[in-house]
Amino acid sequence: MYVHYSACTCMFVCELQRVYMYVCTCTTVHVHVSLNMHSVLLSQDNAIRTSKYNVFSFLPLNLFEQFQRLANAYFLVLLILQLIPEISSLSWFTTVVPLLLVLTMTAVKDASDDIVRDGRYYLLPLSECLSQADLLLLTSSEPLNLVYIETAELDGTFILKCVFPTGEVRCEPPNNRLDKFKGTLTVNGQTYALDNDKVLLRGCTLRNTEWCFGLVVFGGPDTKLMQSSGKTVFKRTSIDGLMNVLVLCIFGFLAVMCSILAVGNAIWEVREGSVFIAFLPRPNGVNAGFSAFLTFWSYVIILNTVVPISLYVSVEIIRLGNSFYIDWDRKMYYPKSDTPAQARTTTLNEELGQIKYIFSDKTGTLTQNIMTFNKCSINGKSYGRSIGEKTQTVDFTWNELADPKFVFHDPSLVELVREGDLAAQHFFRLLALCHTVMPEEKTEGELYYQAQSPDEGALVTAARNFGFVFRSRTPESIRIMEMGQEVTYDLLAVLDFNNVRKRMSVIVRSPKGKLILFCKGADTIVYERLHPSCLKLKDTTTSHLNEYAGDGLRTLALAYKDLDDDYMEDWRRRHHEANIAMDGKEERLDELYEEIEKDLMLLGATAVEDKLQDGVPQTIEQLAKADIKIWVLTGDKQETAENIGYACNMLREDMTEVFIVAANTAEGRDVTTSISCFANVITHNSSPKAYALEKDLELELLRTACMCQTVICCRVTPLQKAQVVELVKHYKQAVTLAIGDGANDVSMIKAAHIGVGISGQEGMQAVLSSDYSFAQFRYLQRLLLVHGRWSYLRMCKFLRYFFYKNFTFTFVHFWYAFFCGFSAQTVYDEWFITLYNLVYTALPVLGMSLFDQDVNDRWSSQHPQLYSPGQLNLYFSKKAFVRCMMHSCYSSLILFFIPWAAMYDTVRDDGKDIVDYQSFALLAQTCLLIAVTIQLSLDTHYWTAVNQFFVWGSLSAYFAITFTMYSNGMFLIFTSTFPFIGTARNSLNQPNVWLTILLTSILCALPVVAYRFTLIQLWPTINDKVQVRHKVRKEALPAPAPRRPPVRRISTRRSGYAFSHAQGYGELVTSGRFLLRRPQKIRTALLFPQSDSPLSQGQPQHIHKG
Amino acid sequence: MQGLLGKPLGRVHWSNKAAKTGPLAHRPDNSAFMQQRLPAWSPMLTTSTVLPFMYCMAVLCLVVGVSLLITVQGTQEMKLDYTEAGTCNNCFQSLKNVSNAGKSCSCRVVFTLEHEFKGDVFFYYGLQNFHQNLRKYMDSRDDAQMVGRKQNLKNPSSYCEPYIRDEKDVPIAPCGAVANSMFNDSFALQYQGQPGDPINTVPLYRKGIAWYTDENVKFRNPPKNKSQTLAQVFEGTTSPPYWQKPVYLLDPLDATNNGFINEDLIVWMREAAFPNFKKLYGVLVRTQEPFTNGLPAGNYSIDIVYNFPVQYFKGRKQVVLSTVTWFGGQNRFLPIAYLVTSGLVFIIAIFLTVIWWKFGKDAKNMNE
């Protein structure tokens, strides 16, 4: 079914990799899509609003949103409860002040977010062509309207696109199939079919094309890329989830406490209150039962501090602070591209300390996506520098056409070529002829190659520098410069590459009339087809190949064969017949290729390095030590991916069973169940279906994969990447992180708990949907092992301490209830209740949770095992919470009953009152504050000046504020608000008050010290051990290991042969379509042969090309 | 195509601060704060700190405990529950009958001091099971009225519920349940060294028993002209229903001790934190023999005007005679608690030492 899809008549003009949009008339739907262009073109009259609020709607809208949050709504209910005089056990300000503060802070944050959001679209980098929509290509600057684009982000290859003229478009509804597009175009009454070749998908980049015109078919969220990118979900950390559960538990607990106290009140009212009515008459209609009911709500108000409103604010502040540290970290700043790390989401920090699975993209993330021609073996001799060896680079200035960026380290090879060694010349001739590269020479001598795979580009460039310059091609010929002399070869056939053949060949006729077949391919394949005379050379070359493979290089074997004319004539005839055969064409061609590609003469081998990003193997090693499992998910071929696996130490020779699962088919199941292994490579076969992970195979796959040390998934589509992530997330209940750089990683970045974008050359798609971004893969180590670990530690310490201090605070009220007839009388001054969380204890705990570090960054990188507590949820869990509550319970008993007993029946040193309510309140609150401050000091490991300032400052502030509020002036001005006049002066000058405070402090702190000391002595954690080594024994940090090259492996497997492109280009370069400039009518007829498309049931839509 | 737009489009940077330019424009500052390298002190619970600290604590607590115990042993205290003692039993019984509420009843209790009370002696009355700390009760007062605000004198705050106005809608001064329930027994202490000796009235100083700040700041009489008497100032108000005397006649002997600044009232208005409490009634005047050194040993009697009903709420009434030290009254809890804590800390310290000796000393655990 095809729906009428409305597209607006916007045109894009792409110029030198930039997109400008030229708007003719815009209908409704897609205007928002290309906002950035609008902002440039139409910013005056056609501005588009992306911000949520305006000046007037801000306050009501924002307040409405804020009160939708459960916590805020709860506090609003509390406030309403407090306004009922029968219930109100606290003055209104105890809730209003914190609530106002919280609302204001949140509102300010929302407003600033909104301002940022308002500007965000305008800041989108415009250099990314096609950053916003899928285009139907109309015309371009290039011959025959060809467009060079790079879709490395989508499927890792270069492809060429063709064009068509204007008309009316009908197409399929938006979907997530990157490889399919169906639609029709009607021009002048003629209908043409549109397929995938005619569409520029969002996310690809224009290369070497000056401009092109396109028609938007899908925009914004409807683009194929976005459709396959998965939904953006609001991410929450597991601590958040736990916190919500705990808060619910606390509510339950609160209800239980209040019920107990309400029952207590009912009993008291019956037994004592009924006889006390002489002094305190009950209001009309209040009996014991009703009084208990009111008491319940009064205690809800008093005890609500177990869920203090400042919890959520403080958590946000801590996360924000820790996010800033990431932004500020110089060790995650990449000077070459001037890119600092960026925490784009500020709410996920502590989860960085709990990662168990990393899903990494390959191209652009682990590798630089740069191939370099590193070594070669010619006629049994190996050239090129061994790793670690220092040699001078080769001077190519003698070659005018050389690529200045090319670097080679063995001058002897150049000499060999220049001396005219035949084997060497033949070797490079092969490289210059046997490929599908498209050349571009805008001005004389300035050559650009459009290669389908970077490997091919590297090989042709190498040939170019060694004096065999590929200059141009036609469908029938290839023109090259051989050591300065121009030679044109007739191209007779291209025996194209495919996954089964693992080789490609060309048959050319030299100007002298010699017929030669040049073949390059995977060594195993080429070896099978060698002439027996090459046996000796084969052995030498094999040893070289082993050496190259051991270095992690991608190898190809090169061979040639002279053909005789008669045979060739016959072969070409049969080839032509096969080509036009109606059925069995593929098989017949294959047979023909097999026939001619035999008895080859071995020339040598090439070794191309797929350059890893800096420090990737070391990073992976460290992360693996931290017990983090790394899965590589790549769209690449299996061989490429496997090779990278070896290169970055994920796969090692000692992993005995590398096995491959074709998880797509039912047979996959047999494979998965039968093998137990050390290491696996999981392959998803290139599947036409986007839903490759079928339900019944999911679990099987996961079970197998999790038994493996290393998992590499290849040929996965963006959607499958997300599915793999979801699978692990769902069944392993583990915290996952996805890291990638391109648009094809967006889906998994969004699916994982944490998405990390590499901000490289591949555009901003991944970064824009990521939570954290930086420029180099190796920064991941610091992000997790240092920032993540600290964030987790700090957050957990914060939560433990926060719950401790509030439970202790609240429990004291609970104990006092038994002495005040359950009348909901508070123990502390109302102002103390108001300011306790906001002022007296806010900054010290913030200081701890912003600055604390148990071991410094170098030691946490040095000991990746320090990371494991986070993965095991050791620092904050339900168990830790219960422990926290028990500790609070103990402390509150001390903090209430010691002052109670110490003050019982005593007097001041002048015989006057000191057991009055106000003095006792002051004593109890001072004891509490000092006890929780001592607890904080015990929890703080890292006392910076700021911490000292916060702790001492808060204590001083407490006394200063207390003395101020209890002063004559405050009382005389606000008589009923500050009734505690003189209490501080009269009781804090009493020795017995201070001795009580001292005793409670000792009794609260000593068990903690003793308990912790015992733990350290008996069961030291890894943290304790590292700290002892670091601080007590002052062990020096071992010098950072030099970047040693990986130990050479003696390898016999060379799966990573240097082909990474899809088949089909041979056909393209010989078809001639790319070169002929034909009249428009002929061209369209050629490109759209089916003039009566089956797609014409849909409703037509008129698009006018401007 | 450039002409289409008229301006070239470059990469727009995220940061609009543009404070720095050049190739390293976005490099973060190398400050200790931003790089989390702030110099810091990282204390650890090591053997060399914890164990000495523990033993020091044990010794400290022991020293404090012993010295406090010695101090507290130096105080003397005498408590006498007079609720149903002596002739007061009659008053107690008669007050059980509600119709007798408000009628004065006098009685006498006697007691003997075995030892002399040296130094300043303080006379307290004590109440048991009287909940001055009930929320509704405590709130039922108007500090603004008591600090002498004219406005509040005639319009007491609604906090004073249910004692704001009487049935005739006359405002109550002082309003509220706290003031209404003021303790109104009065005491006269006599000393008779031996039976047959002359009876000396023990002089009690009835002022200076409240906090200085309460007397001088928190409680003030409403402002008055020189010509006005206190009674005139309080005109238009009525005394709390349970009171036998109006607020301006609370102290018949000392005119300056009347109104809101009456010290008994002030003492009462400082609500106790717990249901059992004692409040200062007077201080022994040590100007004349035989009381210059304190209260001598011997027989004493107290003449009590027994007004305050406690039988309703199962309460008890006491008189307490006590001397004080720098540490306050006779409360042995703190000294004993310090001694117990000292013992506990000592035991813990030994336990920790053993643990360290057996497990932590050679740091075996640490090296694994």
Short mmCIF file of C-alpha atoms in Angstrom, two decimals, chain B residues 4 20 37 93 108 122 136 193 301 314 327 353:
data_model
loop_
_atom_site.label_atom_id
_atom_site.label_comp_id
_atom_site.label_asym_id
_atom_site.label_seq_id
_atom_site.Cartn_x
_atom_site.Cartn_y
_atom_site.Cartn_z
CA LEU B 4 22.09 32.12 -3.60
CA LYS B 20 39.52 32.43 23.19
CA ARG B 37 43.53 18.18 41.61
CA GLN B 93 -9.52 14.98 99.16
CA ARG B 108 1.40 21.68 106.43
CA PHE B 122 17.11 26.59 95.90
CA LYS B 136 -1.92 22.47 71.54
CA GLY B 193 16.58 23.03 114.74
CA SER B 301 7.87 22.42 108.04
CA LYS B 314 -3.09 11.60 88.18
CA PHE B 327 27.42 21.35 86.79
CA THR B 353 44.02 -4.03 69.27
#
